[in-house]
Coordinates of C-alpha atoms in Angstrom, one line a residue:
M8 CA 37.9 -29.8 -43.3
V9 CA 36.0 -31.4 -40.5
K10 CA 32.8 -29.8 -39.2
C11 CA 32.4 -30.0 -35.4
P12 CA 29.2 -31.8 -34.5
R13 CA 28.7 -29.7 -31.4
C14 CA 29.3 -26.1 -32.5
G15 CA 29.6 -26.4 -36.3
Y16 CA 33.1 -24.9 -36.5
E17 CA 35.1 -25.9 -39.5
N18 CA 38.4 -27.6 -38.3
S19 CA 41.3 -28.7 -40.2
A20 CA 41.3 -32.4 -41.3
S21 CA 44.1 -33.3 -38.9
S22 CA 42.4 -31.9 -35.8
K23 CA 41.7 -34.3 -32.9
Y24 CA 39.7 -31.7 -31.0
C25 CA 37.6 -28.8 -32.2
D26 CA 39.5 -25.6 -32.3
N27 CA 36.4 -23.6 -31.1
C28 CA 34.9 -25.7 -28.3
A29 CA 37.5 -28.5 -27.6
Y30 CA 35.0 -31.3 -28.6
L31 CA 36.7 -34.6 -29.2
L32 CA 36.6 -35.2 -33.0
T33 CA 38.5 -38.6 -33.1
D34 CA 38.7 -41.6 -30.9
Q35 CA 42.0 -43.3 -29.7
N36 CA 42.4 -45.1 -33.0
G37 CA 42.1 -41.9 -35.0
N38 CA 38.6 -42.6 -36.3
R39 CA 36.2 -39.7 -36.7
L40 CA 33.4 -39.6 -34.1
V41 CA 30.0 -39.0 -35.4
Q42 CA 27.5 -37.6 -33.0
N43 CA 24.0 -39.2 -32.9
K44 CA 21.5 -36.8 -34.4
R45 CA 18.9 -37.6 -31.6
T46 CA 21.2 -36.6 -28.8
S47 CA 22.7 -33.5 -30.4
S48 CA 22.7 -30.2 -28.5
W49 CA 22.0 -26.8 -29.9
N50 CA 24.4 -26.0 -32.6
I51 CA 24.6 -22.4 -31.6
G52 CA 27.2 -20.5 -29.7
I53 CA 27.0 -19.5 -26.0
F54 CA 26.4 -15.8 -26.8
K55 CA 23.3 -16.7 -28.8
K56 CA 22.1 -19.0 -26.0
I57 CA 22.5 -16.1 -23.5
V58 CA 20.6 -13.7 -25.8
I59 CA 17.8 -16.2 -26.1
V60 CA 17.5 -16.7 -22.3
L61 CA 17.6 -13.0 -21.7
G62 CA 14.9 -12.5 -24.3
I63 CA 12.7 -15.0 -22.6
V64 CA 13.3 -13.3 -19.2
V65 CA 12.5 -9.9 -20.7
I66 CA 9.3 -11.2 -22.3
A67 CA 8.2 -12.9 -19.1
L68 CA 8.8 -9.6 -17.1
L69 CA 6.8 -7.6 -19.6
L70 CA 4.0 -10.1 -19.5
F71 CA 4.0 -10.1 -15.7
S72 CA 4.0 -6.3 -15.7
F73 CA 1.1 -6.1 -18.1
I74 CA -0.9 -8.6 -16.1
Y75 CA -0.1 -6.9 -12.8
N76 CA -1.0 -3.4 -14.0
N77 CA -4.3 -4.5 -15.6
T78 CA -5.5 -6.4 -12.5
Q79 CA -4.8 -3.6 -10.0
P80 CA -7.7 -1.3 -9.1
S81 CA -7.5 2.3 -10.3
R82 CA -6.4 5.0 -7.9
E83 CA -10.0 6.2 -7.5
D84 CA -11.2 2.6 -6.8
S85 CA -8.5 2.0 -4.2
L86 CA -9.2 5.2 -2.2
N87 CA -11.9 4.8 0.5
V88 CA -13.3 8.3 0.1
I89 CA -16.8 9.2 1.2
T90 CA -18.2 12.6 0.2
D91 CA -21.3 14.2 1.5
N92 CA -23.5 16.0 -1.0
G93 CA -25.9 17.0 1.8
S94 CA -28.3 14.1 1.2
L95 CA -27.0 12.1 4.2
N96 CA -29.1 12.2 7.4
H97 CA -26.4 13.1 9.9
S98 CA -28.5 12.2 12.9
S99 CA -28.4 8.5 12.0
S100 CA -25.0 8.5 10.2
Y101 CA -23.2 10.5 12.8
P102 CA -25.2 10.2 16.0
Y103 CA -22.8 12.2 18.2
T104 CA -22.7 16.0 18.6
A105 CA -20.4 18.0 20.9
V106 CA -21.7 21.1 22.5
I107 CA -19.1 23.5 23.9
K108 CA -20.3 26.5 25.9
Y109 CA -18.1 29.3 27.2
D110 CA -18.4 33.1 27.0
G111 CA -14.7 33.6 26.0
S112 CA -12.4 31.9 23.5
W113 CA -11.7 28.2 23.7
F114 CA -9.9 25.3 21.9
A115 CA -11.2 21.7 21.6
K116 CA -10.3 18.3 20.2
T117 CA -13.2 16.0 19.4
G118 CA -13.9 12.6 17.8
D119 CA -12.6 9.1 17.9
P120 CA -9.5 9.1 20.1
N121 CA -7.4 7.8 17.2
Y122 CA -8.7 10.5 14.8
L123 CA -9.2 13.8 16.6
S124 CA -10.4 17.0 15.0
S125 CA -9.3 20.4 16.3
I126 CA -11.8 23.2 16.6
T127 CA -11.7 26.7 18.1
G128 CA -14.5 29.1 18.9
N129 CA -16.1 31.8 21.1
G130 CA -19.3 31.3 22.9
Q131 CA -21.4 28.3 22.2
K132 CA -20.8 25.9 19.3
R133 CA -22.3 22.6 18.2
E134 CA -20.1 20.2 16.3
T135 CA -21.2 17.0 14.7
L136 CA -18.6 14.3 15.4
D137 CA -17.4 12.0 12.7
C138 CA -17.9 8.9 14.9
A139 CA -20.2 5.9 14.4
S140 CA -22.5 4.8 17.2
W141 CA -20.2 1.9 18.2
E142 CA -17.0 3.9 18.4
H143 CA -15.4 5.5 21.5
V144 CA -15.8 9.3 21.7
Y145 CA -13.4 11.8 23.2
I146 CA -13.9 15.5 23.8
M147 CA -11.3 17.8 25.4
A148 CA -11.9 21.6 25.7
Q149 CA -9.7 24.3 27.2
K150 CA -10.0 28.0 27.9
E151 CA -7.7 30.2 25.8
D152 CA -8.3 33.5 27.5
N153 CA -7.8 32.5 31.2
G154 CA -11.4 33.8 31.9
E155 CA -13.3 33.0 35.1
G156 CA -16.5 31.9 33.4
N157 CA -18.0 28.5 33.2
L158 CA -16.7 26.2 30.4
T159 CA -19.1 23.3 29.8
I160 CA -18.9 20.5 27.3
Q161 CA -21.8 18.1 26.5
L162 CA -21.9 14.9 24.4
L163 CA -25.2 14.3 22.7
K164 CA -26.2 11.1 21.1
N165 CA -29.2 11.5 18.7
G166 CA -30.0 14.7 20.5
N167 CA -29.9 13.4 24.1
V168 CA -27.2 14.4 26.5
V169 CA -25.2 11.2 27.4
A170 CA -22.2 12.9 29.1
Q171 CA -21.3 16.4 30.5
N172 CA -18.4 18.1 32.2
S173 CA -17.6 21.7 33.3
T174 CA -15.1 23.9 35.0
T175 CA -14.7 27.4 36.3
N176 CA -10.9 27.2 36.7
T177 CA -9.2 30.1 34.8
T178 CA -6.8 27.7 33.0
G179 CA -9.6 25.1 32.8
S180 CA -9.2 22.0 30.7
I181 CA -12.0 19.3 30.8
E182 CA -12.5 16.0 29.0
I183 CA -15.2 13.5 28.3
H184 CA -14.3 9.8 27.5
Y185 CA -17.4 8.0 26.3
N186 CA -17.7 4.3 25.5
N187 CA -21.1 3.2 24.3

């Protein structure tokens, strides 16, 4: 029996090529070829090589997943949530206030033009706007009862009126666009 130097398969003594991997076992003169030990490749089958490579890939993916998950901020840390426990001074944090005056029912949208809040009411109402002093401010109010009274909106900044608009139209709708 002749052992293949490449795959280790036991071949018959008369074999010129390995029956398992077709490696040349003899030269043209019939002499057995001996593989140099320094240049030998792995003496394992292709299935074992595939298993080893897949194992390395799985270990690398698990390591990457572990590192990725442990370096990401928690859900609470990644949310930009600000809560007010009543200790904030709204006059400096939120300098704008909308005042809507009408004897009947009305509907309004107020705030930064990109993030409007909807409010409804009857009579006069003051609403602190969630806008910083450098932001644009928008107020739109409309009568809901088709009344003939005067609908007035005012924009106050730190308590001072900076813009005002009013209408007596029965289906009145008015707006204020304010850029500081």
